[in-house]
Amino acid sequence: MLEDKFGRRFHYLRLSITDVCNFRCTYCLPDGYQCSGDRDFLSQEEIAVLVNAFAGLGTSKIRITGGEPSLRKDLPQIIEQCANTPGIEKVAITSNGFKLPQMVQSWADAGLTALNISMDSLDPRHFHAITGHNKLETVLQGIDMALELGIQVKINSVLLKPYSDTMLSTALDWLRDKPVTLRMIELMQTGDNQPFFNDNHISGQPIKQRLLEQGWGQILRDKSAGPAQEFSHPDYNGRIGLIMPYSKDFCKSCNRLRVSSRGKLHLCLFAEQGLDLRPLLQEGNIDALQQELVALLGQKEASHWLDKGYTGATQHLAMLGG
Ligand code: SAM
């Protein structure tokens, strides 16, 4: 098992397979994806080496992310490869959902077990204003299809000051019948979004307070569960989650490592730099790669230091997948 000097165990890998994204979310890529250099993303062969090495070190869950992972035509093959790797029990995707109705059956057939869909508003006008796309209906239709296929669905909604009240009330209505977890994520500051962050960031604490006052109870999660706080209510099929990266001790439950679409290991979303694994991935030497991963983990810091305004090398989260 991969374990760092603070006793945190890492059974979860977030693997970005592209940094290209077709959405223009106001907090991430407001001017759309800007092509920087070649699109030399990890090949299926390199991904197989990487996933085998991580699985051999105790990784049991892989989340495929991006950019927008569904822009890669070989996504079903990548899911299948991950799902067929001994030791990998859960294969998840984080997606904006624009291709969900078309693709979700093929992802399920390939072995997908869980899906995180980014949906920052349930109001079509707000959704359009935030993402630059009029796709809320498509995303909602895809979510229903995924649920019918037995895929576990979580929704990611970034908390943005102008929309948060509407979002909470519409989300609560929606969750009455939908067996999904909707996770409200505090906006994080990145290298590119500082003025936007200053104008739009709000804390999740008042929402937590409102939920508790309205009869929602915090669910006790096991130690390996990661930093989200989750709440349930007897009258609701769905759950609410809160991800508050600025709260005290957020990083104490960190259980994930990240690899970029160009094969760099990021020990934290806001690390100063990615550590290049590509030569070892191309060599295909799994033992050597495992030794390197164990050695590099020694550099993982206790915290992301976001509260000090530190954003490391992360210009925006499409670089790495959130
Ligand atoms: N394209 C995919 C998607 O839309 O889910 C995967 C990549 S996207 C960068 C991953 C997640 O990061 C999304 O849920 C997005 O809302 C979130 N995200 C991006 N920038 C963020 C920021 N500055 N603060 C908080 N969440 C952010």
PDB file of N, CA and C in Angstrom, residues 269-308:
ATOM      1  N   LEU A 269      -3.175  18.356  -5.897  1.00  0.00           N
ATOM      2  CA  LEU A 269      -3.776  19.135  -6.980  1.00  0.00           C
ATOM      3  C   LEU A 269      -3.032  20.462  -7.152  1.00  0.00           C
ATOM      4  N   PHE A 270      -2.462  20.962  -6.055  1.00  0.00           N
ATOM      5  CA  PHE A 270      -1.800  22.264  -6.113  1.00  0.00           C
ATOM      6  C   PHE A 270      -0.290  22.147  -5.890  1.00  0.00           C
ATOM      7  N   ALA A 271       0.262  21.022  -6.328  1.00  0.00           N
ATOM      8  CA  ALA A 271       1.718  20.833  -6.172  1.00  0.00           C
ATOM      9  C   ALA A 271       2.472  21.805  -7.072  1.00  0.00           C
ATOM     10  N   GLU A 272       3.696  22.065  -6.690  1.00  0.00           N
ATOM     11  CA  GLU A 272       4.547  22.993  -7.436  1.00  0.00           C
ATOM     12  C   GLU A 272       4.854  22.489  -8.833  1.00  0.00           C
ATOM     13  N   GLN A 273       4.961  21.170  -8.962  1.00  0.00           N
ATOM     14  CA  GLN A 273       5.267  20.608 -10.283  1.00  0.00           C
ATOM     15  C   GLN A 273       4.799  19.156 -10.357  1.00  0.00           C
ATOM     16  N   GLY A 274       4.672  18.684 -11.609  1.00  0.00           N
ATOM     17  CA  GLY A 274       4.407  17.268 -11.824  1.00  0.00           C
ATOM     18  C   GLY A 274       5.742  16.545 -11.945  1.00  0.00           C
ATOM     19  N   LEU A 275       5.750  15.291 -11.521  1.00  0.00           N
ATOM     20  CA  LEU A 275       6.994  14.519 -11.533  1.00  0.00           C
ATOM     21  C   LEU A 275       6.897  13.511 -12.682  1.00  0.00           C
ATOM     22  N   ASP A 276       7.840  13.592 -13.585  1.00  0.00           N
ATOM     23  CA  ASP A 276       7.692  12.906 -14.872  1.00  0.00           C
ATOM     24  C   ASP A 276       7.839  11.383 -14.760  1.00  0.00           C
ATOM     25  N   LEU A 277       6.761  10.655 -15.100  1.00  0.00           N
ATOM     26  CA  LEU A 277       6.808   9.191 -15.094  1.00  0.00           C
ATOM     27  C   LEU A 277       6.943   8.642 -16.510  1.00  0.00           C
ATOM     28  N   ARG A 278       6.900   9.524 -17.496  1.00  0.00           N
ATOM     29  CA  ARG A 278       6.741   9.062 -18.881  1.00  0.00           C
ATOM     30  C   ARG A 278       7.855   8.111 -19.344  1.00  0.00           C
ATOM     31  N   PRO A 279       9.129   8.423 -19.057  1.00  0.00           N
ATOM     32  CA  PRO A 279      10.161   7.492 -19.525  1.00  0.00           C
ATOM     33  C   PRO A 279       9.931   6.076 -18.988  1.00  0.00           C
ATOM     34  N   LEU A 280       9.524   5.972 -17.717  1.00  0.00           N
ATOM     35  CA  LEU A 280       9.296   4.638 -17.149  1.00  0.00           C
ATOM     36  C   LEU A 280       8.043   3.989 -17.743  1.00  0.00           C
ATOM     37  N   LEU A 281       7.051   4.814 -18.064  1.00  0.00           N
ATOM     38  CA  LEU A 281       5.830   4.259 -18.681  1.00  0.00           C
ATOM     39  C   LEU A 281       6.161   3.707 -20.066  1.00  0.00           C
ATOM     40  N   GLN A 282       7.040   4.412 -20.770  1.00  0.00           N
ATOM     41  CA  GLN A 282       7.385   3.979 -22.124  1.00  0.00           C
ATOM     42  C   GLN A 282       8.294   2.755 -22.085  1.00  0.00           C
ATOM     43  N   GLU A 283       9.118   2.688 -21.067  1.00  0.00           N
ATOM     44  CA  GLU A 283       9.986   1.514 -20.898  1.00  0.00           C
ATOM     45  C   GLU A 283       9.151   0.270 -20.558  1.00  0.00           C
ATOM     46  N   GLY A 284       8.056   0.506 -19.818  1.00  0.00           N
ATOM     47  CA  GLY A 284       7.171  -0.609 -19.466  1.00  0.00           C
ATOM     48  C   GLY A 284       7.675  -1.441 -18.300  1.00  0.00           C
ATOM     49  N   ASN A 285       8.627  -0.909 -17.536  1.00  0.00           N
ATOM     50  CA  ASN A 285       9.195  -1.670 -16.415  1.00  0.00           C
ATOM     51  C   ASN A 285       8.376  -1.370 -15.147  1.00  0.00           C
ATOM     52  N   ILE A 286       7.458  -2.274 -14.828  1.00  0.00           N
ATOM     53  CA  ILE A 286       6.520  -2.010 -13.725  1.00  0.00           C
ATOM     54  C   ILE A 286       7.237  -1.956 -12.371  1.00  0.00           C
ATOM     55  N   ASP A 287       8.231  -2.839 -12.175  1.00  0.00           N
ATOM     56  CA  ASP A 287       8.962  -2.820 -10.891  1.00  0.00           C
ATOM     57  C   ASP A 287       9.650  -1.472 -10.679  1.00  0.00           C
ATOM     58  N   ALA A 288      10.320  -1.011 -11.723  1.00  0.00           N
ATOM     59  CA  ALA A 288      11.046   0.270 -11.603  1.00  0.00           C
ATOM     60  C   ALA A 288      10.069   1.409 -11.350  1.00  0.00           C
ATOM     61  N   LEU A 289       8.930   1.356 -12.020  1.00  0.00           N
ATOM     62  CA  LEU A 289       7.925   2.402 -11.844  1.00  0.00           C
ATOM     63  C   LEU A 289       7.391   2.388 -10.407  1.00  0.00           C
ATOM     64  N   GLN A 290       7.178   1.200  -9.873  1.00  0.00           N
ATOM     65  CA  GLN A 290       6.673   1.113  -8.490  1.00  0.00           C
ATOM     66  C   GLN A 290       7.695   1.677  -7.506  1.00  0.00           C
ATOM     67  N   GLN A 291       8.964   1.359  -7.736  1.00  0.00           N
ATOM     68  CA  GLN A 291      10.002   1.894  -6.832  1.00  0.00           C
ATOM     69  C   GLN A 291      10.025   3.424  -6.893  1.00  0.00           C
ATOM     70  N   GLU A 292       9.866   3.951  -8.116  1.00  0.00           N
ATOM     71  CA  GLU A 292       9.869   5.405  -8.292  1.00  0.00           C
ATOM     72  C   GLU A 292       8.659   6.033  -7.572  1.00  0.00           C
ATOM     73  N   LEU A 293       7.493   5.398  -7.690  1.00  0.00           N
ATOM     74  CA  LEU A 293       6.293   5.955  -7.048  1.00  0.00           C
ATOM     75  C   LEU A 293       6.474   6.006  -5.534  1.00  0.00           C
ATOM     76  N   VAL A 294       7.000   4.927  -4.977  1.00  0.00           N
ATOM     77  CA  VAL A 294       7.206   4.881  -3.521  1.00  0.00           C
ATOM     78  C   VAL A 294       8.187   5.988  -3.111  1.00  0.00           C
ATOM     79  N   ALA A 295       9.258   6.150  -3.898  1.00  0.00           N
ATOM     80  CA  ALA A 295      10.266   7.170  -3.561  1.00  0.00           C
ATOM     81  C   ALA A 295       9.661   8.580  -3.668  1.00  0.00           C
ATOM     82  N   LEU A 296       8.914   8.836  -4.749  1.00  0.00           N
ATOM     83  CA  LEU A 296       8.365  10.181  -4.958  1.00  0.00           C
ATOM     84  C   LEU A 296       7.338  10.550  -3.890  1.00  0.00           C
ATOM     85  N   LEU A 297       6.625   9.544  -3.396  1.00  0.00           N
ATOM     86  CA  LEU A 297       5.597   9.827  -2.382  1.00  0.00           C
ATOM     87  C   LEU A 297       6.211  10.466  -1.131  1.00  0.00           C
ATOM     88  N   GLY A 298       7.491  10.228  -0.917  1.00  0.00           N
ATOM     89  CA  GLY A 298       8.205  10.847   0.209  1.00  0.00           C
ATOM     90  C   GLY A 298       8.170  12.368   0.144  1.00  0.00           C
ATOM     91  N   GLN A 299       7.924  12.927  -1.060  1.00  0.00           N
ATOM     92  CA  GLN A 299       7.913  14.397  -1.202  1.00  0.00           C
ATOM     93  C   GLN A 299       6.532  15.001  -0.927  1.00  0.00           C
ATOM     94  N   LYS A 300       5.521  14.160  -0.666  1.00  0.00           N
ATOM     95  CA  LYS A 300       4.168  14.725  -0.501  1.00  0.00           C
ATOM     96  C   LYS A 300       4.095  15.564   0.768  1.00  0.00           C
ATOM     97  N   GLU A 301       3.527  16.758   0.594  1.00  0.00           N
ATOM     98  CA  GLU A 301       3.444  17.676   1.739  1.00  0.00           C
ATOM     99  C   GLU A 301       2.173  17.443   2.558  1.00  0.00           C
ATOM    100  N   ALA A 302       2.144  18.025   3.755  1.00  0.00           N
ATOM    101  CA  ALA A 302       1.013  17.811   4.666  1.00  0.00           C
ATOM    102  C   ALA A 302      -0.275  18.449   4.153  1.00  0.00           C
ATOM    103  N   SER A 303      -0.144  19.597   3.429  1.00  0.00           N
ATOM    104  CA  SER A 303      -1.336  20.371   3.065  1.00  0.00           C
ATOM    105  C   SER A 303      -1.150  20.993   1.689  1.00  0.00           C
ATOM    106  N   HIS A 304      -2.268  21.454   1.102  1.00  0.00           N
ATOM    107  CA  HIS A 304      -2.173  22.155  -0.190  1.00  0.00           C
ATOM    108  C   HIS A 304      -1.812  23.634  -0.014  1.00  0.00           C
ATOM    109  N   TRP A 305      -1.891  24.156   1.204  1.00  0.00           N
ATOM    110  CA  TRP A 305      -1.601  25.557   1.539  1.00  0.00           C
ATOM    111  C   TRP A 305      -2.462  26.536   0.739  1.00  0.00           C
ATOM    112  N   LEU A 306      -3.635  26.092   0.293  1.00  0.00           N
ATOM    113  CA  LEU A 306      -4.541  26.971  -0.466  1.00  0.00           C
ATOM    114  C   LEU A 306      -4.971  28.173   0.360  1.00  0.00           C
ATOM    115  N   ASP A 307      -5.133  27.942   1.667  1.00  0.00           N
ATOM    116  CA  ASP A 307      -5.585  29.026   2.549  1.00  0.00           C
ATOM    117  C   ASP A 307      -4.567  30.163   2.606  1.00  0.00           C
ATOM    118  N   LYS A 308      -3.331  29.883   2.185  1.00  0.00           N
ATOM    119  CA  LYS A 308      -2.308  30.952   2.148  1.00  0.00           C
ATOM    120  C   LYS A 308      -2.222  31.557   0.748  1.00  0.00           C
TER     121      LYS A 308
END
